[in-house]
C-alpha positions as protocol buffer text, in pm:
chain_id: "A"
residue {
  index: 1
  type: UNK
  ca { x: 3961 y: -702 z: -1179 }
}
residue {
  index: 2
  type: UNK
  ca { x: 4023 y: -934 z: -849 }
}
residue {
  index: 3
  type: UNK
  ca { x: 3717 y: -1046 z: -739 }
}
residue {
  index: 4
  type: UNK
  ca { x: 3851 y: -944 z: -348 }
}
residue {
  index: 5
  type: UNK
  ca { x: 3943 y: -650 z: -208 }
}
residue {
  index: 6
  type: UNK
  ca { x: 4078 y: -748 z: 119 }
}
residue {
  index: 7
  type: UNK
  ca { x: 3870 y: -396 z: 221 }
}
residue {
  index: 8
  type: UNK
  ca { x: 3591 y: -592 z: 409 }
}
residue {
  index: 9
  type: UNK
  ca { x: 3765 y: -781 z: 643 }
}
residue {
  index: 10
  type: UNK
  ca { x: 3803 y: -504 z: 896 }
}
residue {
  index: 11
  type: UNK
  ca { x: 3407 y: -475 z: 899 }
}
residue {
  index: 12
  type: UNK
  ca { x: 3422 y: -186 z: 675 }
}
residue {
  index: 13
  type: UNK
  ca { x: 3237 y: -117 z: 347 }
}
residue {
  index: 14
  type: UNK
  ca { x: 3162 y: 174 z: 105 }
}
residue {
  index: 15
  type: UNK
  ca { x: 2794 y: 297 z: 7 }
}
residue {
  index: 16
  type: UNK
  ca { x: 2772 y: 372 z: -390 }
}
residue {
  index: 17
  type: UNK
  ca { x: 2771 y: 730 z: -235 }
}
residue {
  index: 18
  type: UNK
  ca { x: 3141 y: 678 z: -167 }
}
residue {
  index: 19
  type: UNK
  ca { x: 3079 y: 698 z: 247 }
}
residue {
  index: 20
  type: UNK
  ca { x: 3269 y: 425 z: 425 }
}
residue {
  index: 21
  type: UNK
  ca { x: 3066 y: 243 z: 666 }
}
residue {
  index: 22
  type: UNK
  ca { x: 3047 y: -72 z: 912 }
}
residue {
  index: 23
  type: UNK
  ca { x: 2902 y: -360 z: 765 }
}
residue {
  index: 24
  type: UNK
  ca { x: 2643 y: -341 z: 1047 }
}
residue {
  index: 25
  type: UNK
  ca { x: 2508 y: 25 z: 886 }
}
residue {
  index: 26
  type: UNK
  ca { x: 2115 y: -32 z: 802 }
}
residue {
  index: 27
  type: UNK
  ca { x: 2173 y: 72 z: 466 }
}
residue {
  index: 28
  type: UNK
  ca { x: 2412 y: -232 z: 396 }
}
residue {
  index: 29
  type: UNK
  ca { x: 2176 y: -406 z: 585 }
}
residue {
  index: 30
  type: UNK
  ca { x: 1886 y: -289 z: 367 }
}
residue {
  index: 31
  type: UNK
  ca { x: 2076 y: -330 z: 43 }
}
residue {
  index: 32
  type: UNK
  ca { x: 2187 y: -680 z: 170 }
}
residue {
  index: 33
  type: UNK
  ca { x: 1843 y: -825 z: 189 }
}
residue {
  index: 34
  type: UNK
  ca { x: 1766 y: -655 z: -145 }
}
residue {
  index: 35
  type: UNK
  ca { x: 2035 y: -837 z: -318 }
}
residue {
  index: 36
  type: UNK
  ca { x: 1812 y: -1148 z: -112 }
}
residue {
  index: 37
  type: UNK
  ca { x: 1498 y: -1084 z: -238 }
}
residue {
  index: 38
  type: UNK
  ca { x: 1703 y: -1069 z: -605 }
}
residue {
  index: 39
  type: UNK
  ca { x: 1839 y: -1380 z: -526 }
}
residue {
  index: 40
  type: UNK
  ca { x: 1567 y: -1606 z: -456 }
}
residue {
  index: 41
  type: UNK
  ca { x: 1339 y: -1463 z: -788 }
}
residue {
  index: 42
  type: UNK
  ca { x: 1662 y: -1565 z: -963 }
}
residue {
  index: 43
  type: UNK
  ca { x: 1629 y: -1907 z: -800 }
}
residue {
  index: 44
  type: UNK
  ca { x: 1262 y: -1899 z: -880 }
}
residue {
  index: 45
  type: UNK
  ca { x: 1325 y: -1830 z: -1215 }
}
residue {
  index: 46
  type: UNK
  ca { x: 1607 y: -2129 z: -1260 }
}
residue {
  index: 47
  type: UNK
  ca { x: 1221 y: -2351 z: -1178 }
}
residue {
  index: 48
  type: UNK
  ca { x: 1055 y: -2221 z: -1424 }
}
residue {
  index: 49
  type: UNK
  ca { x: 1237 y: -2342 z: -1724 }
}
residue {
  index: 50
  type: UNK
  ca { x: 1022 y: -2670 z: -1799 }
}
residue {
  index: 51
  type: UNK
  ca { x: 710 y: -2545 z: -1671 }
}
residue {
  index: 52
  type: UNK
  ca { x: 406 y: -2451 z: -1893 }
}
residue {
  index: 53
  type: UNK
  ca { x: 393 y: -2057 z: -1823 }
}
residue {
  index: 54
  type: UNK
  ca { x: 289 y: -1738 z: -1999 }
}
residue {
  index: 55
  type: UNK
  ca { x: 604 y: -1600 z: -2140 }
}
residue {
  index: 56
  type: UNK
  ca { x: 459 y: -1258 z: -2036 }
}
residue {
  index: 57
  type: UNK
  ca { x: 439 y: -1401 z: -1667 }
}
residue {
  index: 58
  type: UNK
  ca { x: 842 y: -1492 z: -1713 }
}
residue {
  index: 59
  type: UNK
  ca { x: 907 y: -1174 z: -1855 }
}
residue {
  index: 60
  type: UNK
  ca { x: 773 y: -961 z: -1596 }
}
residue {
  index: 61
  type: UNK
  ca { x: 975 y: -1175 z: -1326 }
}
residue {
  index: 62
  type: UNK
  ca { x: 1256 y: -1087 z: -1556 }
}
residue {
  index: 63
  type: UNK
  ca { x: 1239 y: -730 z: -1516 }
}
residue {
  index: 64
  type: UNK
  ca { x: 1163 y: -704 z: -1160 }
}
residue {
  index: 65
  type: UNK
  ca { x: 1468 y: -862 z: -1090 }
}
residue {
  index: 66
  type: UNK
  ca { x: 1655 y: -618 z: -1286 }
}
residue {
  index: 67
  type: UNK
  ca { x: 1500 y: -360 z: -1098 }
}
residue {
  index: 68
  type: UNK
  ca { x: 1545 y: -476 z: -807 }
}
residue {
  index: 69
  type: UNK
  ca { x: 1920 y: -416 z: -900 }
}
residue {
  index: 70
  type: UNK
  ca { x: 1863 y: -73 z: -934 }
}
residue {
  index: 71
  type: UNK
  ca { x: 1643 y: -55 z: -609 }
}
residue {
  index: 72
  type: UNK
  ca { x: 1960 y: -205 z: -455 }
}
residue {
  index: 73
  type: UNK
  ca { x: 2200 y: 57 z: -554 }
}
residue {
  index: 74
  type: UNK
  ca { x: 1957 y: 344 z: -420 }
}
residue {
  index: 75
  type: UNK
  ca { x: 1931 y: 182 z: -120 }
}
residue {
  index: 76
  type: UNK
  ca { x: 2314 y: 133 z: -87 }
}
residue {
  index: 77
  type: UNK
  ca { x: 2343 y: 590 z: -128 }
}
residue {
  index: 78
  type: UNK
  ca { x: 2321 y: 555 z: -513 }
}
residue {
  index: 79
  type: UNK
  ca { x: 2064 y: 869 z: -622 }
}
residue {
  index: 80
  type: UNK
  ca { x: 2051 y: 848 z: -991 }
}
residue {
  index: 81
  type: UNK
  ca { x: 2146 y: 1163 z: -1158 }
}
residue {
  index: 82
  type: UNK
  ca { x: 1825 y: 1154 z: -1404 }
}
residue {
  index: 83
  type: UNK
  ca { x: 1559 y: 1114 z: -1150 }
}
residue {
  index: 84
  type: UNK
  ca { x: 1389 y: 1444 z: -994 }
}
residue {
  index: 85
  type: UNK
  ca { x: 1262 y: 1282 z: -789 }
}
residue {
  index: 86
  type: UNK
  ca { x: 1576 y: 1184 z: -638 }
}
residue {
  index: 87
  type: UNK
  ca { x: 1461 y: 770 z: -662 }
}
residue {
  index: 88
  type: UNK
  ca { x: 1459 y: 482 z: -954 }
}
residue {
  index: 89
  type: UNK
  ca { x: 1097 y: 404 z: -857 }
}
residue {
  index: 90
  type: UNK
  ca { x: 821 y: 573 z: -1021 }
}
residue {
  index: 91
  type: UNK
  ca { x: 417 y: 521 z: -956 }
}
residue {
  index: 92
  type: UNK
  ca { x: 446 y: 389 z: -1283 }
}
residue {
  index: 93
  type: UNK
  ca { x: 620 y: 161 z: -1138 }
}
residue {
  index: 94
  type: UNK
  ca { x: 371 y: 55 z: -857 }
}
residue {
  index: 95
  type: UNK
  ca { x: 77 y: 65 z: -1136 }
}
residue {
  index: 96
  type: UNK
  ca { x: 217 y: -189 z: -1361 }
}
residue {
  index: 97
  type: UNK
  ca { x: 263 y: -418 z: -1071 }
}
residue {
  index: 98
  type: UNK
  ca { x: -117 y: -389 z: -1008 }
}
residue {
  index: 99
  type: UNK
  ca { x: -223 y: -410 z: -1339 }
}
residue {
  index: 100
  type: UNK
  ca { x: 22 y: -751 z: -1336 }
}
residue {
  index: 101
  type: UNK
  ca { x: -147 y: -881 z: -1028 }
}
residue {
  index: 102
  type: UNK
  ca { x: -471 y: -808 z: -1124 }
}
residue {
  index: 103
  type: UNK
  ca { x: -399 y: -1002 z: -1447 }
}
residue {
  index: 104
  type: UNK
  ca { x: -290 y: -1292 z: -1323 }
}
residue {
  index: 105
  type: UNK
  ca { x: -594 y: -1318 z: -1004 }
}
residue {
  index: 106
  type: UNK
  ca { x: -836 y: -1258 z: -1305 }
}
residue {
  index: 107
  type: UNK
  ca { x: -774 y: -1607 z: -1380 }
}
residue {
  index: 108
  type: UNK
  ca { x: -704 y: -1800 z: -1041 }
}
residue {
  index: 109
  type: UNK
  ca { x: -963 y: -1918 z: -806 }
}
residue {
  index: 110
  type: UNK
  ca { x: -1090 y: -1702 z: -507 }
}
residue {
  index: 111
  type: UNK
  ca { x: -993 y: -1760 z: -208 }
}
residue {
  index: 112
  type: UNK
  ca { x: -1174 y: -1889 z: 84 }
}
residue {
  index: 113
  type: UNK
  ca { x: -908 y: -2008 z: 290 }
}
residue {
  index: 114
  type: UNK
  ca { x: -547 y: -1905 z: 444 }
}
residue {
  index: 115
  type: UNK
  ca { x: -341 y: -2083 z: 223 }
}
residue {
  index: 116
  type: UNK
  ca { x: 31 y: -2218 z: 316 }
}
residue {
  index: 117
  type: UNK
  ca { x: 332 y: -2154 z: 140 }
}
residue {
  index: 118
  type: UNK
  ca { x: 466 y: -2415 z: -72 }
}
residue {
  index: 119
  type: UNK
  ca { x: 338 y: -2624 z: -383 }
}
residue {
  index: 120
  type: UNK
  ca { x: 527 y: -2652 z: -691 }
}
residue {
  index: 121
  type: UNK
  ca { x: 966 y: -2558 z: -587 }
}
residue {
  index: 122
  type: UNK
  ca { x: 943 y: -2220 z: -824 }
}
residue {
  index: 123
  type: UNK
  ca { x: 605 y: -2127 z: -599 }
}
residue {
  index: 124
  type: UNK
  ca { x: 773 y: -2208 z: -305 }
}
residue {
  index: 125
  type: UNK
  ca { x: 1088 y: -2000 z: -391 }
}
residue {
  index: 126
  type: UNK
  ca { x: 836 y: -1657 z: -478 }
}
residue {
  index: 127
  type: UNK
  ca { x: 683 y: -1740 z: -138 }
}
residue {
  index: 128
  type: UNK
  ca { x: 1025 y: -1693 z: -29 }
}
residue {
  index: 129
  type: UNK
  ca { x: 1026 y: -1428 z: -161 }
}
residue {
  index: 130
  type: UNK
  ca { x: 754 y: -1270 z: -23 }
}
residue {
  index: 131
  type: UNK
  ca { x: 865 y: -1317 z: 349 }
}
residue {
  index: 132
  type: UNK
  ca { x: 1221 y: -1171 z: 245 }
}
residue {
  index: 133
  type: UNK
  ca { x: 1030 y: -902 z: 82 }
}
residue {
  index: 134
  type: UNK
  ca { x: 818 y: -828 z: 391 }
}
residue {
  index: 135
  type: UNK
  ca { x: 1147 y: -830 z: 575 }
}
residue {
  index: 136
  type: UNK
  ca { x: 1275 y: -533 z: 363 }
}
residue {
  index: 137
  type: UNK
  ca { x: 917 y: -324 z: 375 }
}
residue {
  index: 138
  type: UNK
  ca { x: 962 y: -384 z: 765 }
}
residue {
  index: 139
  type: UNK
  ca { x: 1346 y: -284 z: 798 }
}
residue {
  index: 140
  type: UNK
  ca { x: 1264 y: -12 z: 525 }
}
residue {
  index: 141
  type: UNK
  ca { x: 1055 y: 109 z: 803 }
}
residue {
  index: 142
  type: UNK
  ca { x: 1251 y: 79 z: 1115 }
}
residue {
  index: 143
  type: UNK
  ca { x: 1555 y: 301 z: 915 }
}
residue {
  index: 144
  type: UNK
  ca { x: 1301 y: 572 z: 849 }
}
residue {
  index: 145
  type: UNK
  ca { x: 1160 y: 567 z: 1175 }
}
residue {
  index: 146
  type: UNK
  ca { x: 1494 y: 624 z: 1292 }
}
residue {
  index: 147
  type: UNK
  ca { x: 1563 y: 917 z: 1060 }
}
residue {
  index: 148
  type: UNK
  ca { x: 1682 y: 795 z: 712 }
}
residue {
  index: 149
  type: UNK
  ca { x: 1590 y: 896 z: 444 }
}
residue {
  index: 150
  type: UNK
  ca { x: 1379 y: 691 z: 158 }
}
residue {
  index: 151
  type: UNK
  ca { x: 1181 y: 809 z: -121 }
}
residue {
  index: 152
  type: UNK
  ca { x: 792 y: 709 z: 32 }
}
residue {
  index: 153
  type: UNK
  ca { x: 770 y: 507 z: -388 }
}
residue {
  index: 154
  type: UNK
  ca { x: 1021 y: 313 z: -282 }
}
residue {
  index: 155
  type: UNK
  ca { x: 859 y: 165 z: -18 }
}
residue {
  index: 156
  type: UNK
  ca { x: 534 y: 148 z: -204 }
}
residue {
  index: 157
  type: UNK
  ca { x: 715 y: -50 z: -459 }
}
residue {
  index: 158
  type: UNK
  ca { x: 813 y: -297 z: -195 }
}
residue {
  index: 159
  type: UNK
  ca { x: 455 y: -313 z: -14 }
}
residue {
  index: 160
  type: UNK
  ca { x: 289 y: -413 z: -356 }
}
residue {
  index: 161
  type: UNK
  ca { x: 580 y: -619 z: -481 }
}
residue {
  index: 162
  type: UNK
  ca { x: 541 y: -838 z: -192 }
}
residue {
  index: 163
  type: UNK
  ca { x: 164 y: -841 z: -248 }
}
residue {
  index: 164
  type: UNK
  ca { x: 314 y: -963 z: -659 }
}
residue {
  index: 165
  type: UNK
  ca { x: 496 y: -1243 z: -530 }
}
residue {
  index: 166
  type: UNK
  ca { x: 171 y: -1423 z: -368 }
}
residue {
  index: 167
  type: UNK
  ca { x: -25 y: -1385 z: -680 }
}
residue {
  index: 168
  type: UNK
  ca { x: 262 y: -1533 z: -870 }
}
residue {
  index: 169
  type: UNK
  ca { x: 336 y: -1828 z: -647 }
}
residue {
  index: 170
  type: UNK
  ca { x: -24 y: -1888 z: -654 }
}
residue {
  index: 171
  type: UNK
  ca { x: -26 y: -1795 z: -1059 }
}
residue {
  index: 172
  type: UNK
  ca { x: 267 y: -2074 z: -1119 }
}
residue {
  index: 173
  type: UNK
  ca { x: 80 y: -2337 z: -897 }
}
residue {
  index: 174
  type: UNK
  ca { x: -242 y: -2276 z: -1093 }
}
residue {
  index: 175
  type: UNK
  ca { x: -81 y: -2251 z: -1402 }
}
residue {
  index: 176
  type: UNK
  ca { x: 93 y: -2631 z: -1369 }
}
residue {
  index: 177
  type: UNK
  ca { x: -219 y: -2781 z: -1208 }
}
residue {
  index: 178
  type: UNK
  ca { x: -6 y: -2790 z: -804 }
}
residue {
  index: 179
  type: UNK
  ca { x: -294 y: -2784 z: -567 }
}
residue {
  index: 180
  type: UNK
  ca { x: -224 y: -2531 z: -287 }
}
residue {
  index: 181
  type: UNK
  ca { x: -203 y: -2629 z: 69 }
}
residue {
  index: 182
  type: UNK
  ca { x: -510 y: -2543 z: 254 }
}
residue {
  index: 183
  type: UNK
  ca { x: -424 y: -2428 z: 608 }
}
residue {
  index: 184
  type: UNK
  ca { x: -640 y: -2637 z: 853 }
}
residue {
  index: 185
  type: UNK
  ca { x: -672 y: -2535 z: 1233 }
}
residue {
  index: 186
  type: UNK
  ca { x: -590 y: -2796 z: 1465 }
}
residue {
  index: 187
  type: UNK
  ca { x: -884 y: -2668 z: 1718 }
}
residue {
  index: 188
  type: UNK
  ca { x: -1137 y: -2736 z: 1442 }
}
């Protein structure tokens, strides 16, 4: 199988559900930053190979990332045929990232102040994450505003997986003894 198609380089592209669009369509759009978000926890993840973390912690970054694979594909006009709910994402889903985040803030310190993104390069890269994350919750948003359609667990998923990523850049800073960055005002 060639790795090119020559298909794209009139600006046109397919959707899983077999509709040709422009590359500009919001769905690429929203599948593109997807694949982003994918991305950068797989760059995270290439961090994390020396560092002292709960396998558990690893694992669960593991399978988000597959997921996100699948959250790609629905967003790109895949609907999977054994869903009857017409969407990969269940509240299951959305539960076990809560129970995840609530294990890991169990164990880190409270917080008392805005703290900056950065620290340790595999807490910077979920931090990354999160913004690109945010990104897709916020374009999510703008393509149902303007009529499209997207299973409301979907963007759930993507509200609290976004509100995962800070506990686990925070999680992998704690957990290899990085001190955050405190954000200081400069009028104080």
């Amino acid at each position: 199988m060639k790795i090119y198609t020559k298909f794209g380089d009139g600006g046109q592209t397919y959707l899983a559900s077999g509709i040709k669009v422009s590359k500009t369509d919001p769905r690429v759009d929203l599948y593109g930053s997807c694949d982003e978000l994918n991305s950068t926890i797989g760059l995270a993840l290439s961090f994390s190979k020396d560092l002292p973390l709960d396998s558990r912690f690893i694992d669960h970054l593991k399978s988000i990332q597959s997921f996100l694979f699948e959250i790609g594909s629905e967003l790109a006009g895949y609907v999977p045929r054994d869903s009857k709910d017409g969407t990969v994402v269940h509240l299951s889903d959305v539960e076990g990232l809560e129970k995840e985040i609530d294990r890991l803030m169990e164990v880190l310190p409270e917080i008392k102040f805005f703290i900056l993104p950065g620290g340790s390069s595999m807490a910077s890269a979920l931090h990354i994450g999160r913004t690109i994350c945010r990104r897709l919750e916020r374009d999510l948003l703008v393509y149902i505003e303007s009529g499209g359609e997207i299973h409301t667990d979907l963007r759930i998923y993507l509200n609290r997986l976004s509100d995962y990523l800070f506990a686990a850049a925070r999680f992998v800073n704690f957990s290899i003894g990085q001190e955050e960055t405190i954000w200081k005002s400069r009028t104080k």
